[in-house]
CSV table of C-alpha atoms and ligand atoms in Angstrom, one decimal:
chain,number,residue,atom,x,y,z
A,26,UNK,CA,-57.9,33.6,110.0
A,27,UNK,CA,-57.6,34.2,113.9
A,28,UNK,CA,-61.5,35.7,115.4
A,29,UNK,CA,-61.1,35.0,118.9
A,30,UNK,CA,-58.7,35.0,122.2
A,31,UNK,CA,-58.4,32.4,124.4
A,32,UNK,CA,-57.3,33.6,127.6
A,33,UNK,CA,-55.4,31.4,130.2
A,34,UNK,CA,-55.0,32.0,133.5
A,35,UNK,CA,-53.1,30.8,136.9
A,36,UNK,CA,-52.8,32.1,140.4
A,37,UNK,CA,-56.7,33.5,140.0
A,38,UNK,CA,-57.4,29.2,139.8
A,39,UNK,CA,-56.7,28.4,143.2
A,40,UNK,CA,-58.6,30.8,144.8
A,41,UNK,CA,-61.5,28.1,146.2
A,42,UNK,CA,-64.6,29.2,146.9
A,43,UNK,CA,-63.6,33.1,145.8
A,44,UNK,CA,-62.7,32.0,142.7
A,45,UNK,CA,-65.4,34.0,140.6
A,46,UNK,CA,-64.6,36.8,142.4
A,47,UNK,CA,-61.4,37.0,140.2
A,48,UNK,CA,-62.8,35.6,137.3
A,49,UNK,CA,-65.3,38.7,137.2
A,50,UNK,CA,-63.2,40.5,137.8
A,51,UNK,CA,-60.6,39.4,135.1
A,52,UNK,CA,-63.3,39.4,133.0
A,53,UNK,CA,-63.8,43.6,133.8
A,54,UNK,CA,-60.6,44.1,133.3
A,55,UNK,CA,-60.5,42.3,129.6
A,56,UNK,CA,-63.7,44.2,128.1
A,57,UNK,CA,-62.9,47.5,130.1
A,58,UNK,CA,-59.5,47.5,128.3
A,59,UNK,CA,-60.5,46.6,124.5
A,60,UNK,CA,-63.0,49.2,124.8
A,61,UNK,CA,-59.9,50.8,123.6
A,62,UNK,CA,-59.3,48.8,120.8
A,63,UNK,CA,-61.0,48.9,117.0
A,64,UNK,CA,-63.7,46.3,116.5
A,65,UNK,CA,-66.6,44.7,118.7
A,66,UNK,CA,-65.4,41.9,120.7
A,67,UNK,CA,-67.9,39.4,123.4
A,68,UNK,CA,-66.2,38.8,126.2
A,69,UNK,CA,-67.4,35.2,128.0
A,70,UNK,CA,-65.7,33.4,131.3
A,71,UNK,CA,-65.9,29.3,130.1
A,72,UNK,CA,-64.6,26.6,132.8
A,73,UNK,CA,-61.9,28.4,134.4
A,74,UNK,CA,-60.7,30.0,130.7
A,75,UNK,CA,-62.4,32.7,129.2
A,76,UNK,CA,-63.0,33.1,125.7
A,77,UNK,CA,-62.8,36.6,123.7
A,78,UNK,CA,-64.4,36.8,120.2
A,79,UNK,CA,-64.1,40.1,117.7
A,80,UNK,CA,-67.8,40.2,116.0
A,81,UNK,CA,-66.4,42.7,112.9
A,82,UNK,CA,-63.6,44.2,111.9
A,83,UNK,CA,-60.5,44.1,114.6
A,84,UNK,CA,-56.8,44.3,114.8
A,85,UNK,CA,-55.4,41.3,115.4
A,86,UNK,CA,-51.9,42.8,116.8
A,87,UNK,CA,-53.9,46.2,118.7
A,88,UNK,CA,-55.7,43.4,120.7
A,89,UNK,CA,-53.0,41.1,121.6
A,90,UNK,CA,-51.2,43.7,122.6
A,91,UNK,CA,-54.0,45.3,124.8
A,92,UNK,CA,-54.5,42.0,126.6
A,93,UNK,CA,-50.9,41.2,127.2
A,94,UNK,CA,-51.6,44.7,129.4
A,95,UNK,CA,-54.5,43.7,132.1
A,96,UNK,CA,-53.1,41.7,134.9
A,97,UNK,CA,-54.2,38.2,135.5
A,98,UNK,CA,-53.7,36.6,132.1
A,99,UNK,CA,-50.6,33.8,132.0
A,100,UNK,CA,-51.0,33.1,128.2
A,101,UNK,CA,-53.2,34.0,125.1
A,102,UNK,CA,-53.8,32.1,122.5
A,103,UNK,CA,-54.9,33.7,119.1
A,104,UNK,CA,-57.9,31.1,117.9
A,105,UNK,CA,-59.3,30.2,114.3
A,106,UNK,CA,-63.1,29.8,115.0
A,107,UNK,CA,-64.3,27.3,112.3
A,108,UNK,CA,-68.0,27.5,111.5
A,109,UNK,CA,-67.8,24.5,109.2
A,110,UNK,CA,-66.5,21.3,111.3
A,111,UNK,CA,-67.0,18.8,109.3
A,112,UNK,CA,-62.9,17.0,110.1
A,113,UNK,CA,-61.9,17.6,106.4
A,114,UNK,CA,-62.5,21.4,106.6
A,115,UNK,CA,-61.4,21.6,110.4
A,116,UNK,CA,-57.9,20.2,108.7
A,117,UNK,CA,-57.9,22.9,106.2
A,118,UNK,CA,-58.6,25.8,108.4
A,119,UNK,CA,-55.9,24.2,110.6
A,120,UNK,CA,-53.0,23.8,108.1
A,121,UNK,CA,-53.6,26.8,106.8
A,122,UNK,CA,-53.1,28.4,110.7
A,123,UNK,CA,-49.9,26.2,111.5
A,124,UNK,CA,-48.6,27.3,108.2
A,125,UNK,CA,-48.8,31.6,109.1
A,126,UNK,CA,-48.2,31.2,112.3
A,127,UNK,CA,-45.0,28.7,111.8
A,128,UNK,CA,-44.1,29.3,108.5
A,129,UNK,CA,-40.7,27.4,107.1
A,130,UNK,CA,-39.0,25.9,110.4
A,131,UNK,CA,-39.0,23.2,111.4
A,132,UNK,CA,-40.5,22.1,114.8
A,133,UNK,CA,-41.7,18.8,116.5
A,134,UNK,CA,-45.5,18.8,117.6
A,135,UNK,CA,-48.6,16.9,119.5
A,136,UNK,CA,-52.6,16.9,118.6
A,137,UNK,CA,-54.7,17.4,121.6
A,138,UNK,CA,-58.4,17.7,121.1
A,139,UNK,CA,-61.4,17.8,123.4
A,140,UNK,CA,-64.7,17.1,122.1
A,141,UNK,CA,-67.8,18.6,123.8
A,142,UNK,CA,-70.2,17.7,121.4
A,143,UNK,CA,-70.4,14.3,122.2
A,144,UNK,CA,-72.2,13.7,118.7
A,145,UNK,CA,-69.2,14.5,117.3
A,146,UNK,CA,-67.7,12.2,114.3
A,147,UNK,CA,-64.9,10.9,115.6
A,148,UNK,CA,-63.4,10.8,119.4
A,149,UNK,CA,-61.0,12.5,120.6
A,150,UNK,CA,-58.0,10.1,120.2
A,151,UNK,CA,-59.1,9.7,116.7
A,152,UNK,CA,-58.8,13.7,116.3
A,153,UNK,CA,-55.6,13.3,117.2
A,154,UNK,CA,-54.4,10.6,115.0
A,155,UNK,CA,-55.7,11.6,111.9
A,156,UNK,CA,-55.1,15.5,112.2
A,157,UNK,CA,-51.6,14.6,113.1
A,158,UNK,CA,-51.3,13.2,109.8
A,159,UNK,CA,-52.8,15.1,108.1
A,160,UNK,CA,-50.2,17.9,109.3
A,161,UNK,CA,-47.9,15.2,108.1
A,162,UNK,CA,-48.8,14.9,105.0
A,163,UNK,CA,-48.7,18.2,103.6
A,164,UNK,CA,-45.9,20.3,106.0
A,165,UNK,CA,-42.5,18.6,105.3
A,166,UNK,CA,-40.6,20.9,108.7
A,167,UNK,CA,-43.1,18.9,111.1
A,168,UNK,CA,-42.1,16.3,112.8
A,169,UNK,CA,-44.0,14.1,116.0
A,170,UNK,CA,-43.0,14.6,119.8
A,171,UNK,CA,-45.7,13.3,121.8
A,172,UNK,CA,-42.9,13.7,124.8
A,173,UNK,CA,-41.7,17.2,124.7
A,174,UNK,CA,-43.5,18.6,121.6
A,175,UNK,CA,-42.5,22.6,120.3
A,176,UNK,CA,-45.8,23.1,119.3
A,177,UNK,CA,-48.9,22.0,121.3
A,178,UNK,CA,-51.6,22.2,118.7
A,179,UNK,CA,-55.3,21.8,120.2
A,180,UNK,CA,-59.0,21.2,118.5
A,181,UNK,CA,-61.7,21.7,120.4
A,182,UNK,CA,-64.8,20.7,118.9
A,183,UNK,CA,-68.0,22.5,120.4
A,184,UNK,CA,-70.9,24.5,118.2
A,185,UNK,CA,-68.0,25.6,117.0
A,186,UNK,CA,-64.6,24.0,116.2
A,187,UNK,CA,-61.8,25.9,117.6
A,188,UNK,CA,-58.5,25.6,116.7
A,189,UNK,CA,-55.2,27.1,118.0
A,190,UNK,CA,-51.2,26.4,118.0
A,191,UNK,CA,-49.3,29.3,119.5
A,192,UNK,CA,-49.4,31.1,123.0
A,193,UNK,CA,-48.5,34.4,123.8
A,194,UNK,CA,-47.2,35.3,127.2
A,195,UNK,CA,-50.0,37.4,129.4
A,196,UNK,CA,-48.5,39.6,132.5
A,197,UNK,CA,-49.4,37.6,135.5
A,198,UNK,CA,-50.6,38.6,138.1
A,199,UNK,CA,-54.1,38.7,139.7
A,200,UNK,CA,-57.1,41.3,138.2
A,201,UNK,CA,-56.6,45.1,139.4
A,202,UNK,CA,-59.8,45.6,141.8
A,203,UNK,CA,-59.5,42.4,143.6
A,204,UNK,CA,-56.7,42.9,146.7
A,205,UNK,CA,-58.3,46.7,148.0
A,206,UNK,CA,-57.1,50.3,147.6
A,207,UNK,CA,-53.6,51.4,147.7
A,208,UNK,CA,-51.6,55.4,147.3
A,209,UNK,CA,-48.8,55.6,146.0
A,210,UNK,CA,-46.2,57.9,146.5
A,211,UNK,CA,-45.0,59.0,142.9
A,212,UNK,CA,-42.1,60.8,142.1
A,213,UNK,CA,-41.0,61.6,139.1
A,214,UNK,CA,-38.1,59.1,139.0
A,215,UNK,CA,-37.2,55.3,138.3
A,216,UNK,CA,-37.7,53.6,141.1
A,217,UNK,CA,-41.7,55.3,142.4
A,218,UNK,CA,-43.6,53.6,139.0
A,219,UNK,CA,-42.3,50.6,139.2
A,220,UNK,CA,-43.3,49.9,142.5
A,221,UNK,CA,-47.0,51.2,142.1
A,222,UNK,CA,-47.1,49.3,138.6
A,223,UNK,CA,-46.0,45.8,141.0
A,224,UNK,CA,-48.3,45.8,143.8
A,225,UNK,CA,-51.1,46.8,140.6
A,226,UNK,CA,-49.6,43.6,139.3
A,227,UNK,CA,-50.2,41.9,143.0
A,228,UNK,CA,-54.4,43.0,142.4
A,229,UNK,CA,-54.0,46.8,144.4
A,230,UNK,CA,-56.0,49.3,142.4
A,231,UNK,CA,-53.5,52.7,142.7
A,232,UNK,CA,-54.6,55.8,143.4
A,233,UNK,CA,-50.9,58.9,143.8
A,234,UNK,CA,-50.1,61.6,145.4
A,235,UNK,CA,-47.6,64.0,143.7
A,236,UNK,CA,-45.4,66.3,146.1
A,237,UNK,CA,-44.1,69.5,143.7
A,238,UNK,CA,-42.3,72.8,144.7
A,239,UNK,CA,-43.5,75.6,142.5
A,240,UNK,CA,-41.1,78.0,141.2
A,241,UNK,CA,-38.6,75.2,142.3
A,242,UNK,CA,-39.7,72.9,140.5
A,243,UNK,CA,-40.9,73.7,136.9
A,244,UNK,CA,-44.5,73.0,135.6
A,245,UNK,CA,-42.6,69.9,133.3
A,246,UNK,CA,-41.8,68.4,136.4
A,247,UNK,CA,-45.6,67.6,137.0
A,248,UNK,CA,-46.3,67.2,133.5
A,249,UNK,CA,-43.9,64.1,133.8
A,250,UNK,CA,-45.2,62.4,136.3
A,251,UNK,CA,-48.7,62.8,135.4
A,252,UNK,CA,-47.3,61.2,131.7
A,253,UNK,CA,-45.3,58.7,134.2
A,254,UNK,CA,-49.1,58.3,135.9
A,255,UNK,CA,-50.7,57.6,132.3
A,256,UNK,CA,-48.2,55.0,131.3
A,257,UNK,CA,-48.4,52.5,133.9
A,258,UNK,CA,-52.5,53.1,134.4
A,259,UNK,CA,-52.2,51.5,130.5
A,260,UNK,CA,-51.7,48.6,133.1
A,261,UNK,CA,-53.4,50.0,136.1
A,262,UNK,CA,-56.8,51.3,134.9
A,263,UNK,CA,-57.6,55.1,135.4
A,264,UNK,CA,-55.3,56.6,138.4
A,265,UNK,CA,-56.6,59.7,140.4
A,266,UNK,CA,-53.4,61.9,141.1
A,267,UNK,CA,-53.1,63.9,143.8
A,268,UNK,CA,-51.0,66.7,143.3
A,269,UNK,CA,-49.9,68.8,147.1
A,270,UNK,CA,-47.7,71.7,146.7
A,271,UNK,CA,-45.0,71.4,149.2
A,272,UNK,CA,-43.5,74.4,148.6
A,273,UNK,CA,-44.3,76.3,151.9
A,274,UNK,CA,-43.7,73.5,154.1
A,275,UNK,CA,-40.1,73.0,152.6
A,276,UNK,CA,-39.7,76.9,153.3
A,277,UNK,CA,-40.7,76.1,156.6
A,278,UNK,CA,-38.8,72.9,157.5
A,279,UNK,CA,-35.6,74.7,155.6
A,280,UNK,CA,-35.6,77.9,157.7
A,281,UNK,CA,-36.1,76.1,160.9
A,282,UNK,CA,-34.8,72.9,161.6
A,283,UNK,CA,-31.2,70.9,161.3
A,284,UNK,CA,-29.8,71.1,157.6
A,285,UNK,CA,-29.0,68.0,158.0
A,286,UNK,CA,-31.8,66.7,158.6
A,287,UNK,CA,-33.7,68.1,156.1
A,288,UNK,CA,-34.1,65.4,153.7
A,289,UNK,CA,-35.8,63.1,156.5
A,290,UNK,CA,-37.8,65.7,157.6
A,291,UNK,CA,-38.9,66.9,154.4
A,292,UNK,CA,-40.2,62.7,153.9
A,293,UNK,CA,-41.9,62.4,157.3
A,294,UNK,CA,-44.6,64.9,156.4
A,295,UNK,CA,-45.0,63.2,152.4
A,296,UNK,CA,-45.6,60.6,154.0
A,297,UNK,CA,-48.0,62.1,156.9
A,298,UNK,CA,-50.0,64.1,153.6
A,299,UNK,CA,-49.9,60.7,151.9
A,300,UNK,CA,-51.5,59.3,154.8
A,301,UNK,CA,-54.1,61.5,155.3
A,302,UNK,CA,-55.5,61.3,151.9
A,303,UNK,CA,-55.2,58.0,151.4
A,304,UNK,CA,-57.7,58.1,154.7
A,305,UNK,CA,-60.4,60.3,152.9
A,306,UNK,CA,-59.7,57.9,149.5
A,307,UNK,CA,-60.6,55.1,151.2
A,308,UNK,CA,-57.1,53.5,150.7
A,309,UNK,CA,-55.3,51.0,153.1
A,310,UNK,CA,-52.0,51.2,152.7
A,311,UNK,CA,-49.0,53.6,151.1
A,312,UNK,CA,-46.8,52.5,148.6
A,313,UNK,CA,-42.9,54.0,147.7
A,314,UNK,CA,-40.2,53.0,145.5
A,315,UNK,CA,-37.8,53.1,148.2
A,316,UNK,CA,-35.1,50.4,148.3
A,317,UNK,CA,-32.6,49.8,150.7
A,318,UNK,CA,-29.2,51.6,151.1
A,319,UNK,CA,-29.4,53.4,148.2
A,320,UNK,CA,-29.8,56.7,149.7
A,321,UNK,CA,-29.5,58.6,153.0
A,322,UNK,CA,-33.3,58.7,153.0
A,323,UNK,CA,-33.3,54.8,153.0
A,324,UNK,CA,-30.9,53.0,155.5
A,325,UNK,CA,-32.6,51.4,157.7
A,326,UNK,CA,-32.8,54.3,160.3
A,327,UNK,CA,-34.6,56.3,157.8
A,328,UNK,CA,-36.8,53.7,156.7
A,329,UNK,CA,-38.1,53.5,160.0
A,330,UNK,CA,-38.5,56.9,160.8
A,331,UNK,CA,-40.4,57.5,158.1
A,332,UNK,CA,-42.9,54.6,158.9
A,333,UNK,CA,-42.7,55.8,162.3
A,334,UNK,CA,-45.1,58.1,161.8
A,335,UNK,CA,-47.4,56.0,160.0
A,336,UNK,CA,-50.1,54.0,161.1
A,337,UNK,CA,-50.8,52.2,157.7
A,338,UNK,CA,-48.6,49.3,156.1
A,339,UNK,CA,-46.3,50.2,153.3
A,340,UNK,CA,-45.6,48.6,151.3
A,341,UNK,CA,-42.0,49.5,149.0
A,342,UNK,CA,-42.3,46.4,146.5
A,343,UNK,CA,-38.3,47.3,145.5
A,344,UNK,CA,-36.9,47.2,148.8
A,345,UNK,CA,-34.6,44.4,148.2
A,346,UNK,CA,-33.8,44.9,144.1
A,347,UNK,CA,-31.0,46.5,142.8
A,348,UNK,CA,-31.6,50.1,141.0
A,349,UNK,CA,-30.3,47.4,137.5
A,350,UNK,CA,-33.4,45.1,138.1
A,351,UNK,CA,-35.6,47.9,138.9
A,352,UNK,CA,-34.4,49.6,135.4
A,353,UNK,CA,-35.1,46.6,133.9
A,354,UNK,CA,-38.7,46.8,134.7
A,355,UNK,CA,-39.1,49.7,134.2
A,356,UNK,CA,-37.3,49.9,130.7
A,357,UNK,CA,-40.3,46.2,129.7
A,358,UNK,CA,-43.5,48.7,131.2
A,359,UNK,CA,-42.2,51.7,129.1
A,360,UNK,CA,-41.5,53.8,132.7
A,361,UNK,CA,-38.3,54.2,132.1
A,362,UNK,CA,-37.2,57.5,129.3
A,363,UNK,CA,-39.7,59.5,130.7
A,364,UNK,CA,-38.3,59.4,134.2
A,365,UNK,CA,-35.0,59.8,133.0
A,366,UNK,CA,-35.6,63.2,131.2
A,367,UNK,CA,-33.9,66.1,133.7
A,368,UNK,CA,-36.1,67.8,135.7
A,369,UNK,CA,-35.6,69.5,139.0
A,370,UNK,CA,-37.4,67.1,141.7
A,371,UNK,CA,-38.7,68.6,145.0
A,372,UNK,CA,-36.4,66.5,147.2
A,373,UNK,CA,-33.2,67.1,146.0
A,374,UNK,CA,-33.9,71.2,145.6
A,375,UNK,CA,-33.5,71.9,149.4
A,376,UNK,CA,-30.9,69.2,150.0
A,377,UNK,CA,-28.7,69.0,152.7
A,378,UNK,CA,-24.7,68.9,152.0
A,379,UNK,CA,-23.9,66.2,154.9
A,380,UNK,CA,-27.7,65.1,155.1
A,381,UNK,CA,-27.8,62.1,158.1
A,382,UNK,CA,-27.2,58.4,157.4
A,383,UNK,CA,-28.8,57.0,160.9
A,384,UNK,CA,-31.7,59.9,162.1
A,385,UNK,CA,-32.6,59.5,164.8
A,386,UNK,CA,-36.2,59.6,165.8
A,387,UNK,CA,-36.5,61.2,169.3
A,388,UNK,CA,-33.8,64.1,167.8
A,389,UNK,CA,-36.3,64.2,164.9
A,390,UNK,CA,-39.0,64.6,166.7
A,391,UNK,CA,-38.1,67.6,168.9
A,392,UNK,CA,-36.3,69.0,165.4
A,393,UNK,CA,-40.3,69.1,164.3
A,394,UNK,CA,-41.5,70.9,167.6
A,395,UNK,CA,-40.0,74.3,165.8
A,396,UNK,CA,-42.3,74.1,163.2
A,397,UNK,CA,-45.4,72.9,165.5
A,398,UNK,CA,-47.3,76.1,165.9
A,399,UNK,CA,-47.2,76.5,162.5
A,400,UNK,CA,-47.1,73.3,160.4
A,401,UNK,CA,-50.6,71.7,161.2
A,402,UNK,CA,-52.1,74.8,159.5
A,403,UNK,CA,-49.8,74.3,156.5
A,404,UNK,CA,-50.6,70.8,155.6
A,405,UNK,CA,-54.5,71.3,156.0
A,406,UNK,CA,-54.1,73.6,153.6
A,407,UNK,CA,-51.3,71.8,151.3
A,408,UNK,CA,-54.2,69.2,151.2
A,409,UNK,CA,-57.5,71.3,151.9
A,410,UNK,CA,-55.7,72.9,148.1
A,411,UNK,CA,-54.6,69.7,146.3
A,412,UNK,CA,-54.9,69.5,142.1
A,413,UNK,CA,-56.5,65.7,141.5
A,414,UNK,CA,-56.0,65.0,137.9
A,415,UNK,CA,-57.8,62.1,136.2
A,416,UNK,CA,-55.2,60.1,134.7
A,417,UNK,CA,-56.7,57.5,131.8
A,418,UNK,CA,-54.8,55.8,129.5
A,419,UNK,CA,-54.6,56.8,125.6
B,503,ATP,P1,-37.7,57.5,143.2
B,503,ATP,O1,-36.8,56.7,141.6
B,503,ATP,O2,-38.7,57.0,142.6
B,503,ATP,O3,-37.9,59.1,142.4
B,503,ATP,P2,-35.9,57.8,144.7
B,503,ATP,O4,-34.0,56.9,144.0
B,503,ATP,O5,-35.9,58.6,143.4
B,503,ATP,O6,-37.3,57.1,144.1
B,503,ATP,P3,-36.2,59.0,146.8
B,503,ATP,O7,-36.1,60.8,146.2
B,503,ATP,O8,-35.4,59.0,148.1
B,503,ATP,O9,-35.4,58.0,145.9
B,503,ATP,O10,-37.5,59.0,147.3
B,503,ATP,C1,-38.1,57.9,148.3
B,503,ATP,C2,-39.9,57.1,147.2
B,503,ATP,O11,-40.4,58.6,147.6
B,503,ATP,C3,-40.0,57.6,145.9
B,503,ATP,O12,-40.1,56.1,145.5
B,503,ATP,C4,-41.8,57.7,146.2
B,503,ATP,O13,-42.3,57.0,146.5
B,503,ATP,C5,-41.3,59.1,147.6
B,503,ATP,N1,-41.3,60.4,147.2
B,503,ATP,C6,-40.3,61.1,146.3
B,503,ATP,N2,-40.2,61.6,146.5
B,503,ATP,C7,-41.4,62.2,145.6
B,503,ATP,C8,-42.4,63.3,145.9
B,503,ATP,N3,-42.2,64.7,145.0
B,503,ATP,N4,-43.8,63.0,144.9
B,503,ATP,C9,-44.2,62.2,145.9
B,503,ATP,N5,-43.3,60.9,146.0
B,503,ATP,C10,-42.0,61.4,146.2
B,504,MG,MG1,-37.1,60.9,143.6
């Protein structure tokens, strides 16, 4: 029976002297994720791998699903731990496990053996040969292929024997928390949750800011953003979500500034506010879900106009993605269904019929002068009175 999981990681293996930082972070992320699973687990780091062992009752499927949500993991192998490691017994356990994992389908295989217990009764080449024979004798559907085996059969002899034959792909990437902290501008759309997920996959710890405009945007629109944050928190870990009331600022812009510039000016204020909150929270960068050419506010000129008010780097991981490619990820990470729920968005309510597509930064700055006497106080108030929601995975 599977009682343990072997975790293989890829990219963090190349970090030279800092490697332990990444390994330790991965162990912590694995432990945190498993806390929400049924059962108790022992997590151990050993020679470029991590072992997870269930110490009592547990749900193998739930555990596997949990591990597929931890960035930094390349592969997960369900392992059978064999206490009585006499060779006959190891073969018996191996056969049960292979029947269980592979069923009746025809397959080719090769045995790989590793022996850290040097006092063991057999040497590695003999273990491979004898175990191979045993499998051939007991499984009609098995065939040896030493060059391109479909199934790699692993036997490791340590204090106990470890047997495994299959592996499930992990999410890849780097453990969250190894690449600094960033503030995600999270809307209720399809793109920004994907953008946040992509940066977290590179090890970035995510916080988020959402701008709403009550009563023009509803409580349900806000709840949708909280829900999206919760869905991505399954991967990113807890997210502090800052909810900023943007109504007064939007109304002021709407009243005083040229309507064709509304969207860009609004976006410039969103970036300024996001950046101020980011500084308070020790974030080093901003993240948005923008993609070149998707809408008027995402032309090269518009992106330059929003960048212009930021001194922090602004990361836009989906910048060169087609909408369909973004949707593909949204479906994979389970945000799509929530993103397409039809609630109003604060940007769409005050939108102009003919927004500028090539905004001129100088002109934009001039237009913003029209609200100069009131806007600073409004921005400060919006930041001070923001609501903070501590979003945690379920
Ligand atoms: P998304 O699907 O992420 O909503 P979008 O295609 O609707 O993106 P825009 O509405 O132009 O595009 O927004 C571009 C980016 O600006 C979003 O990806 C998001 O990062 C940020 N953004 C837009 N509206 C908000 C909001 N109300 N609160 C926080 N961030 C926002
Ligand atoms: Mg949007």
